[in-house]
Structures are given as structure tokens and as C-alpha cells.
Amino acid sequence: MGPDVGVLVVGAGACGLAAAITAHDAGADVAIIEKLDRPGGNSALSTGSVPAAGTRFQREAGIEDSVERFIEDLIRKGGPTDCPDLLRRLVETSAETVEWLVDAAGARMTLVTTYKHVGHSVPRLHAPVSRRGQDLVDDLLAAAEKRGIPLAVGNGARTLVSDADGAVIGADIETSNGERHRITARKVILAVNGFAGNRDLVARFCSEVSGAQYFGARGSTGEAVLWGEQLGAALGNIGAYQGYAAVADPHGSLLSWTTIEKGGIIVNGAGRRFGDESAGYSGYTPNVMAQGGPCFAIFDQRIFDVTAAEEEFVELANYGGVKKADTAEALAALHHLDGVAVAANLDDYNKAARGETPDAFGRRDFALAPLTPPFHICRVVPGLFHTQGGLMVDIDGRVMRPNGKPIANLFAGGGAAAGLSGRTGAGGYASGNGLLSAIGLGRLAALAAAREIAGATA
Ligand SMILES: Cc1cc2nc3c(=O)[nH]c(=O)nc-3n(C[C@H](O)[C@H](O)[C@H](O)COP(=O)(O)OP(=O)(O)OC[C@H]3O[C@@H](n4cnc5c(N)ncnc54)[C@H](O)[C@@H]3O)c2cc1C
């Protein structure tokens, strides 16, 4: 008797769904298992933004872009990487990935031209009109359903099963009511995301953000890394992560980074600035983390008005997360901060913004600053969105051993695999790196898995 299924996809976020649809369209018999009671994972929580260079959507908008330019942007932002070949391959296939999403998977994606994207020198993010990752996930789910691909929710893989030669031959599953069973497969694609929801692994690999509030989906508990270590897989870019420097506290929603990008600052509990906020919402996370307690974003009325175009920001302000005062001292008093320190720091910053002195922390992008009264303040804490490191894979998503040989039949993509944001830290994350790896590598892994199956049966 043969295996139960040709390709077993573990995890039903963007990576798993893209992989399953691609494997099916390439002629493989495929099934998806999902640990939680609903699919979507972090992909559903994201803004659904996928970067690509050279798409027809960019050409229609008159935007010139190229593979080399995209690669340069990623390397400038991310620095050294453990997997340069993978980065190149994902960029080279990025236009194809986004066009496939629209043409084959029926996803309703458009090119985003209205806001600045962290790390990109030209507009290249493609996202649902709503900017809700849930819409992207819904479109992928509809495409999978249309093809009759089975998706079993409430079925978590507990462990991978290998044969005597170390080749993966399936997975042991536990259902949400505690029943256990085994699914055998010719190929297994791990699409289980990273380990941001696993405190021990975060402390081990991303210690600078250990203890930050986790802001992603419940399912990201690091099984890919744990199973990979058991099977002798290599890990890549394992210290890299995406953080968020300004989670409104105690509200738990995100304070829009527009408030900072447009010229706002962040002070600590002593009322003092502590770095160059233009490092970006992810890159500035360790700076906020290092303050050891809540910090305070400060911006002015003009910035408030610009940001008021964003629904989530208005909601936060309506719930009292953003407070207003006419002077620096009165603003400080709203959070029991040292008014003299806040006023002095604002003065220094405004001098730099006016070009009178260099900024003490090297900030050069001041947008609407100097800040003028009335001012607004929001208490913030750092958050962790997702981890960017994972299993070392080749350019087709095959999971590799430290000796450069693949673990037979095992593939990984998205947050389960080594990412595109450099080796370590929060500063290397460029917008969309997560979903490009999820959808792009999910597809490449599925194509390779289907090819291997066809090759073996030819
Ligand atoms: C608030 C927020 C905003 C973001 N915005 C963006 C953005 O705009 N663009 C971007 O590129 N990235 C963004 N990211 C990151 C992005 O969401 C992730 O990088 C991407 O969704 C990863 O996709 P994935 O398919 O690998 O994982 P997921 O979408 O998380 O899917 C993994 C699935 O596997 C399941 N699973 C886990 N373990 C098992 C198991 N043992 N057995 C079976 N199933 C399992 C999980 O429950 C989950 O459903 C954002 C993240 C957050 C938290």
C-alpha cells in the first residue's frame, strides 16, 4: 500500500495554502492539516502586503523596478544573510509570485502607492485593497476549496516520521479532542511559521526581545525548529525577527508608526529621548526594549491630523490611548513624567529639526517636525510580531543539513524557513519580507515536491 497522500502540507497560513494550491495544479495529490480550529495564522493578522519587482501592476503604474534593485534594497536593510541564493531566487520569482496570486489563485491584490514602505526604494508592495491579510487568506482558502483540496483543522502535527535512512515519510497528528493518528506522505511541506509564540526559543535565539509582548497568532510555537533540530537540520538567520516599537499600553493595539515617521519622537520613563527613531518600527524595537519599562511617543496636532486617516489610530485615540496638552510640561504631567526633561528634549529635537544643530542621535529625517503645540502623547511598549529565522533550505525549499545535503522529502517555507531579513536583530526587516517568503517559497517548494514525485513515478 502506498502513502496516504502525495504532498502533506503542515499549516494553513499563506505559505501552506499557496503550497497546496501549487502542488495540486502541478498534478500532485495534496492535503493540508492545521493545528488550530481555524486557518490563517499570522498571515490573517498581517496587512497582506507582498513585495515584488517588475510586476505588470508596477508597469501599469509607471514604476520602474528591477530584480537587482530589490536585492540591493534587501541587502542594504538586512545586512549579511545565511542564504544569499535563496534571497536572489525569491526576488527573481517575486513578480511571478504576485501575478500567480492574482491570476491563478484569484487574490484581489493591488499595488500600494500611498505610503512609504520600510526598506523599499520604490513602491513594490502588493496588498488587498482593505490592507487586511484576512482577505488574502480568504481568497487562498476559496482557491483551495475550488480545487477540492482537503483541509483538516484541529489537526496538529506532533512530530515528523522518518524511515531508517532519515527520509521523512509522514507526520503523527493529534486532533483537538486528543485523538492521535499517522498520515504518511511522499513529501512533507512545513508551513507552520516561526517561534515567536515560544518563550524559550525566543530567549534562546532572539534574547534582545525576550519578554516583549507577542503580537502574532497563537500557532507560531516553533515546531519547525524543534523538529528540525531532532532530524539534524541546519538553522539559518535564526536571530532575526520583526518587532514593533510602539504597542499602545495598556490598550494593546498598535500606535501607528506614521506618528513617528512624520516627525514624532519617543522618550523613556525619565522623559528623555534615547535613539534615532527613524530606524523604523521594527528596527527601533530593541532601543525601546532596552529602556526596561514603558516609553512615550510624542507628536503634534499636524501629525495627529495626518494619522487620523487611519482607522485603528482613531479608535485608539477615541479609547483614550492618545492624550493632548498645550505645553510640554502639561503633556509630561499626564503620565507623571519629569516636565523639565521632556521640555528640554523637545527643544533639543526641534533645534535639530530646524537644522540649527545636529541631532544628538543622528536622526536626519524630520518630516513635519519641529513639533509645535498642542502636543499628543501615547504610552508604548515593544512588541514581537514574528521571527524571521528558521530551517536552512535550498532555493527550492528543501530542508538542508549542516553538510549541505537535504533531508529527503522535507520542505519548508514562510516563517518555518530562514528568512530574508539578515542574520540577526529587528533592523533587517523590510516590509513584506514575511509574506514573500511564505507565498514565494511555498510555491517553489510545492513545484519541487511535485517534480520529485513525478520523477520518481515516471
Ligand atoms: C501584526 C502583524 C502584521 C504583519 N504584517 C505583515 C505584512 O504586511 N507583510 C508581510 O510580509 N508580513 C507581515 N507580517 C508577518 C507575516 O504575517 C508572516 O511572516 C507570514 O504570515 C508567515 O506566513 P506563514 O504561512 O509562514 O505562517 P502563518 O500564516 O502563521 O501560518 C502558519 C500556520 O501553521 C499552523 N501550525 C503551527 N504549528 C502547526 C502544527 N504543529 N501542525 C499544524 N499546523 C500548525 C498555525 O496555526 C498557522 O495557521 C505581519 C505579522 C504580524 C503579526
Coordinates of N, CA, C and O in Angstrom, one line a residue, residues 25-138:
D25 N -2.1 22.1 -8.6 CA -2.1 22.5 -10.0 C -0.9 21.8 -10.8 O -1.0 21.7 -12.0
A26 N 0.1 21.4 -10.1 CA 1.2 20.7 -10.7 C 0.9 19.2 -10.8 O 1.8 18.4 -11.2
G27 N -0.2 18.8 -10.4 CA -0.6 17.4 -10.6 C -0.5 16.5 -9.4 O -0.7 15.3 -9.5
A28 N -0.1 17.0 -8.2 CA 0.1 16.2 -7.1 C -1.2 16.1 -6.3 O -2.0 16.9 -6.3
D29 N -1.2 15.0 -5.5 CA -2.4 14.7 -4.6 C -1.9 15.3 -3.3 O -0.9 15.0 -2.8
V30 N -2.7 16.3 -2.8 CA -2.3 17.1 -1.6 C -3.3 17.2 -0.6 O -4.5 17.2 -0.8
A31 N -2.9 17.3 0.7 CA -3.8 17.6 1.8 C -3.1 18.5 2.8 O -1.9 18.6 2.9
I32 N -4.0 19.3 3.5 CA -3.4 20.3 4.4 C -3.9 19.9 5.8 O -5.1 19.7 6.0
I33 N -3.0 20.0 6.8 CA -3.5 19.9 8.2 C -3.2 21.2 9.0 O -2.1 21.8 8.7
E34 N -4.1 21.6 9.8 CA -3.9 22.8 10.6 C -4.2 22.5 12.0 O -5.2 22.0 12.4
K35 N -3.3 23.0 12.9 CA -3.3 22.7 14.3 C -4.5 23.4 15.0 O -5.2 22.8 15.8
L36 N -4.8 24.6 14.6 CA -5.9 25.4 15.3 C -7.2 25.1 14.7 O -7.3 24.4 13.6
D37 N -8.3 25.6 15.3 CA -9.6 25.3 14.8 C -10.0 26.2 13.6 O -11.0 26.1 13.0
R38 N -9.1 27.2 13.3 CA -9.4 27.9 12.0 C -8.0 28.2 11.3 O -7.0 28.4 12.0
P39 N -8.1 28.3 10.0 CA -6.8 28.5 9.3 C -6.5 30.0 9.3 O -7.2 30.8 9.8
G40 N -5.3 30.4 8.8 CA -5.0 31.8 8.6 C -3.7 32.2 9.3 O -2.9 33.0 8.7
G41 N -3.4 31.7 10.5 CA -2.2 32.1 11.2 C -1.9 33.5 11.2 O -2.8 34.4 11.2
N42 N -0.6 33.8 11.2 CA -0.1 35.2 11.2 C -0.6 35.9 9.9 O -0.7 37.1 9.9
S43 N -0.6 35.1 8.8 CA -1.0 35.7 7.5 C -2.3 36.5 7.6 O -2.5 37.5 7.0
A44 N -3.3 35.9 8.4 CA -4.6 36.6 8.5 C -4.5 37.9 9.3 O -5.3 38.8 9.2
L45 N -3.5 38.0 10.2 CA -3.3 39.2 11.1 C -2.5 40.3 10.4 O -2.5 41.4 10.8
S46 N -1.8 39.9 9.3 CA -0.9 40.8 8.7 C -1.7 41.8 7.8 O -2.9 41.7 7.7
T47 N -1.0 42.7 7.1 CA -1.7 43.6 6.2 C -1.7 43.0 4.8 O -2.2 43.6 3.9
G48 N -1.2 41.8 4.7 CA -1.3 41.1 3.4 C -0.5 41.6 2.3 O -0.7 41.4 1.1
S49 N 0.6 42.3 2.7 CA 1.4 43.0 1.7 C 2.6 42.1 1.2 O 3.4 41.6 2.0
V50 N 2.6 42.0 -0.1 CA 3.6 41.1 -0.7 C 4.5 41.9 -1.7 O 3.9 42.5 -2.6
P51 N 5.8 42.0 -1.5 CA 6.6 42.8 -2.4 C 7.0 42.0 -3.6 O 7.2 40.8 -3.5
A52 N 7.1 42.7 -4.7 CA 7.6 42.1 -6.0 C 8.2 43.1 -6.9 O 7.7 44.3 -6.9
A53 N 9.2 42.7 -7.6 CA 9.9 43.7 -8.6 C 9.6 43.3 -10.0 O 9.8 42.1 -10.4
G54 N 9.0 44.3 -10.8 CA 8.8 44.0 -12.2 C 7.5 43.4 -12.5 O 7.3 42.8 -13.5
T55 N 6.5 43.7 -11.7 CA 5.1 43.2 -12.0 C 4.4 44.0 -13.0 O 4.8 45.2 -13.2
R56 N 3.4 43.4 -13.6 CA 2.6 44.2 -14.6 C 1.9 45.4 -13.9 O 1.6 46.4 -14.5
F57 N 1.6 45.2 -12.6 CA 0.9 46.3 -11.8 C 1.9 47.5 -11.7 O 1.4 48.6 -11.7
Q58 N 3.1 47.2 -11.5 CA 4.1 48.3 -11.4 C 4.2 49.0 -12.8 O 4.2 50.2 -12.8
R59 N 4.3 48.2 -13.8 CA 4.4 48.8 -15.2 C 3.2 49.6 -15.5 O 3.4 50.8 -16.0
E60 N 2.0 49.1 -15.1 CA 0.8 49.9 -15.4 C 0.8 51.3 -14.6 O 0.3 52.3 -15.1
A61 N 1.5 51.3 -13.5 CA 1.5 52.5 -12.7 C 2.7 53.3 -13.0 O 3.0 54.4 -12.4
G62 N 3.5 52.9 -14.0 CA 4.7 53.7 -14.5 C 5.9 53.6 -13.5 O 6.7 54.5 -13.5
I63 N 5.9 52.5 -12.7 CA 7.0 52.4 -11.7 C 8.1 51.5 -12.3 O 7.8 50.3 -12.7
E64 N 9.3 52.0 -12.3 CA 10.4 51.2 -12.8 C 11.1 50.5 -11.7 O 11.4 51.1 -10.7
D65 N 11.2 49.2 -11.8 CA 11.8 48.4 -10.7 C 12.6 47.3 -11.4 O 12.4 47.0 -12.6
S66 N 13.5 46.7 -10.6 CA 14.2 45.5 -11.2 C 14.6 44.6 -10.1 O 14.6 44.9 -8.9
V67 N 14.9 43.4 -10.5 CA 15.4 42.3 -9.5 C 16.6 42.9 -8.8 O 16.7 42.8 -7.6
E68 N 17.6 43.5 -9.5 CA 18.8 43.9 -8.9 C 18.5 45.0 -7.8 O 19.1 45.0 -6.8
R69 N 17.6 45.9 -8.2 CA 17.3 47.0 -7.3 C 16.6 46.4 -6.0 O 17.0 46.9 -4.9
F70 N 15.7 45.5 -6.1 CA 15.1 44.8 -5.0 C 16.1 44.1 -4.1 O 16.1 44.3 -2.9
I71 N 17.0 43.4 -4.8 CA 18.1 42.7 -4.0 C 18.9 43.7 -3.2 O 19.2 43.5 -2.0
E72 N 19.3 44.8 -3.9 CA 20.1 45.8 -3.2 C 19.4 46.4 -2.0 O 20.0 46.6 -0.9
D73 N 18.1 46.6 -2.2 CA 17.3 47.2 -1.0 C 17.3 46.2 0.1 O 17.5 46.6 1.3
L74 N 17.1 44.9 -0.2 CA 17.0 43.9 0.9 C 18.4 43.7 1.6 O 18.4 43.6 2.9
I75 N 19.5 43.8 0.8 CA 20.8 43.6 1.5 C 21.2 44.9 2.3 O 21.7 44.8 3.4
R76 N 20.8 46.0 1.7 CA 21.1 47.3 2.5 C 20.4 47.3 3.8 O 20.9 47.6 4.9
K77 N 19.1 46.8 3.8 CA 18.3 46.8 5.0 C 18.8 45.6 6.0 O 18.9 45.8 7.2
G78 N 19.0 44.4 5.4 CA 19.2 43.2 6.2 C 20.6 42.9 6.6 O 20.9 42.2 7.5
G79 N 21.6 43.4 5.8 CA 23.0 43.1 6.0 C 23.2 41.7 5.6 O 22.5 41.1 4.9
P80 N 24.3 41.1 6.2 CA 24.7 39.8 5.8 C 23.6 38.7 6.0 O 22.9 38.8 7.0
T81 N 23.5 37.7 5.2 CA 22.5 36.7 5.3 C 23.1 35.3 5.2 O 24.1 35.2 4.5
D82 N 22.5 34.3 5.8 CA 23.0 33.0 5.7 C 22.6 32.4 4.3 O 23.1 31.3 4.0
C83 N 21.6 33.0 3.6 CA 21.1 32.3 2.4 C 21.0 33.3 1.3 O 19.8 33.6 0.9
P84 N 22.1 33.8 0.7 CA 22.0 34.8 -0.4 C 21.3 34.2 -1.7 O 20.7 34.9 -2.4
D85 N 21.6 32.9 -1.9 CA 21.0 32.3 -3.1 C 19.5 32.2 -3.0 O 18.7 32.5 -4.0
L86 N 19.0 31.9 -1.8 CA 17.5 31.9 -1.6 C 16.9 33.3 -1.8 O 15.9 33.4 -2.4
L87 N 17.6 34.3 -1.2 CA 17.1 35.6 -1.3 C 17.0 36.0 -2.8 O 16.0 36.5 -3.3
R88 N 18.1 35.7 -3.6 CA 18.0 36.0 -5.0 C 16.9 35.3 -5.7 O 16.1 35.9 -6.5
R89 N 16.7 34.0 -5.4 CA 15.6 33.3 -6.1 C 14.2 33.8 -5.8 O 13.4 33.9 -6.6
L90 N 14.0 34.2 -4.5 CA 12.7 34.7 -4.1 C 12.4 36.1 -4.8 O 11.3 36.4 -5.2
V91 N 13.5 36.8 -4.9 CA 13.3 38.1 -5.6 C 13.1 37.9 -7.1 O 12.2 38.5 -7.7
E92 N 13.9 37.0 -7.7 CA 13.8 36.7 -9.2 C 12.4 36.2 -9.5 O 11.8 36.5 -10.6
T93 N 11.8 35.5 -8.6 CA 10.4 34.9 -8.9 C 9.3 35.7 -8.2 O 8.2 35.3 -8.3
S94 N 9.7 36.9 -7.7 CA 8.6 37.7 -6.9 C 7.5 38.2 -7.8 O 6.3 38.1 -7.5
A95 N 7.8 38.7 -9.0 CA 6.8 39.2 -9.9 C 5.8 38.0 -10.3 O 4.6 38.2 -10.3
E96 N 6.5 36.9 -10.6 CA 5.7 35.7 -11.0 C 4.8 35.3 -9.8 O 3.6 34.9 -9.9
T97 N 5.3 35.4 -8.6 CA 4.5 35.0 -7.3 C 3.3 35.9 -7.2 O 2.2 35.4 -7.0
V98 N 3.5 37.2 -7.4 CA 2.3 38.1 -7.2 C 1.3 37.9 -8.4 O 0.1 37.9 -8.1
E99 N 1.8 37.8 -9.6 CA 0.9 37.6 -10.7 C 0.2 36.3 -10.6 O -1.0 36.2 -10.9
W100 N 0.9 35.3 -10.1 CA 0.2 34.0 -9.8 C -0.9 34.1 -8.8 O -2.0 33.6 -8.9
L101 N -0.6 34.9 -7.7 CA -1.7 35.1 -6.7 C -2.9 35.7 -7.3 O -4.1 35.3 -7.0
V102 N -2.8 36.6 -8.2 CA -3.9 37.3 -8.9 C -4.5 36.4 -9.9 O -5.8 36.1 -9.9
D103 N -3.7 35.8 -10.8 CA -4.2 35.1 -12.0 C -4.7 33.7 -11.7 O -5.7 33.3 -12.2
A104 N -3.9 33.0 -10.9 CA -4.2 31.6 -10.7 C -5.0 31.4 -9.4 O -6.0 30.6 -9.3
A105 N -4.7 32.1 -8.3 CA -5.3 32.0 -7.0 C -6.5 32.9 -6.9 O -7.3 32.8 -5.9
G106 N -6.7 33.9 -7.8 CA -7.8 34.8 -7.7 C -7.8 35.8 -6.5 O -8.8 36.3 -6.1
A107 N -6.5 36.1 -6.0 CA -6.4 37.0 -4.9 C -6.6 38.4 -5.4 O -6.1 38.8 -6.5
R108 N -7.3 39.2 -4.6 CA -7.7 40.6 -5.0 C -6.5 41.5 -4.5 O -6.7 42.2 -3.5
M109 N -5.4 41.6 -5.3 CA -4.3 42.4 -4.9 C -4.1 43.6 -5.7 O -4.3 43.5 -7.0
T110 N -3.7 44.7 -5.1 CA -3.4 45.9 -5.9 C -2.0 46.5 -5.4 O -1.6 46.2 -4.3
L111 N -1.4 47.2 -6.3 CA -0.1 47.8 -5.9 C -0.4 49.0 -4.9 O -1.3 49.8 -5.2
V112 N 0.4 49.0 -3.9 CA 0.2 50.1 -2.9 C 1.1 51.3 -3.2 O 2.3 51.1 -3.3
T113 N 0.5 52.4 -3.5 CA 1.4 53.6 -3.8 C 1.2 54.7 -2.8 O 1.9 55.8 -3.0
T114 N 0.4 54.5 -1.8 CA 0.0 55.7 -1.0 C 0.9 55.8 0.3 O 0.9 56.9 0.9
Y115 N 1.7 54.8 0.7 CA 2.5 55.1 1.8 C 3.9 54.5 1.6 O 4.2 53.7 0.8
K116 N 4.8 55.1 2.5 CA 6.2 54.7 2.4 C 6.4 53.3 3.0 O 5.9 53.0 4.0
H117 N 7.2 52.5 2.3 CA 7.4 51.1 2.8 C 8.8 51.0 3.3 O 9.8 51.3 2.7
V118 N 8.9 50.4 4.5 CA 10.2 50.3 5.2 C 11.1 49.4 4.3 O 10.7 48.3 4.0
G119 N 12.2 50.0 3.9 CA 13.2 49.2 3.2 C 13.1 49.2 1.7 O 14.0 48.7 1.0
H120 N 12.1 49.8 1.1 CA 11.9 49.7 -0.3 C 12.2 51.1 -1.0 O 11.6 52.1 -0.5
S121 N 13.0 51.1 -2.0 CA 13.3 52.4 -2.7 C 12.2 52.8 -3.7 O 12.2 53.9 -4.2
V122 N 11.4 51.9 -4.1 CA 10.2 52.2 -5.0 C 9.0 51.5 -4.5 O 9.1 50.5 -3.8
P123 N 7.8 51.9 -4.9 CA 6.6 51.2 -4.4 C 6.6 49.8 -5.1 O 6.6 49.7 -6.3
R124 N 6.6 48.7 -4.2 CA 6.5 47.4 -4.8 C 5.7 46.4 -3.9 O 5.7 45.2 -4.1
L125 N 5.0 47.0 -2.9 CA 4.1 46.1 -2.1 C 2.8 46.0 -2.8 O 2.2 47.0 -3.3
H126 N 2.3 44.7 -2.9 CA 1.0 44.4 -3.5 C 0.2 43.9 -2.3 O 0.6 43.0 -1.6
A127 N -1.0 44.4 -2.1 CA -1.8 44.1 -1.0 C -3.3 44.1 -1.3 O -3.7 44.7 -2.3
P128 N -4.1 43.4 -0.5 CA -5.6 43.5 -0.6 C -6.0 45.0 -0.5 O -5.3 45.7 0.3
V129 N -7.0 45.4 -1.2 CA -7.5 46.8 -1.1 C -7.7 47.2 0.4 O -7.4 48.3 0.8
S130 N -8.3 46.2 1.1 CA -8.6 46.5 2.5 C -7.4 46.6 3.4 O -7.4 47.0 4.6
R131 N -6.2 46.2 2.9 CA -5.0 46.0 3.7 C -5.1 45.0 4.8 O -4.5 45.1 5.9
R132 N -6.0 44.1 4.6 CA -6.3 43.0 5.7 C -5.8 41.7 5.1 O -6.3 41.2 4.1
G133 N -4.8 41.1 5.9 CA -4.3 39.8 5.5 C -5.5 38.7 5.4 O -5.4 37.8 4.7
Q134 N -6.5 39.0 6.2 CA -7.6 38.0 6.3 C -8.2 37.9 4.9 O -8.6 36.8 4.5
D135 N -8.3 39.0 4.1 CA -8.9 38.9 2.8 C -8.0 38.1 1.9 O -8.5 37.3 1.0
L136 N -6.7 38.2 2.0 CA -5.8 37.4 1.2 C -6.0 35.9 1.6 O -6.1 35.0 0.7
V137 N -6.0 35.6 2.9 CA -6.2 34.2 3.3 C -7.6 33.7 2.8 O -7.7 32.6 2.3
D138 N -8.6 34.5 2.9 CA -9.9 34.1 2.4 C -9.9 33.7 0.9 O -10.5 32.7 0.4

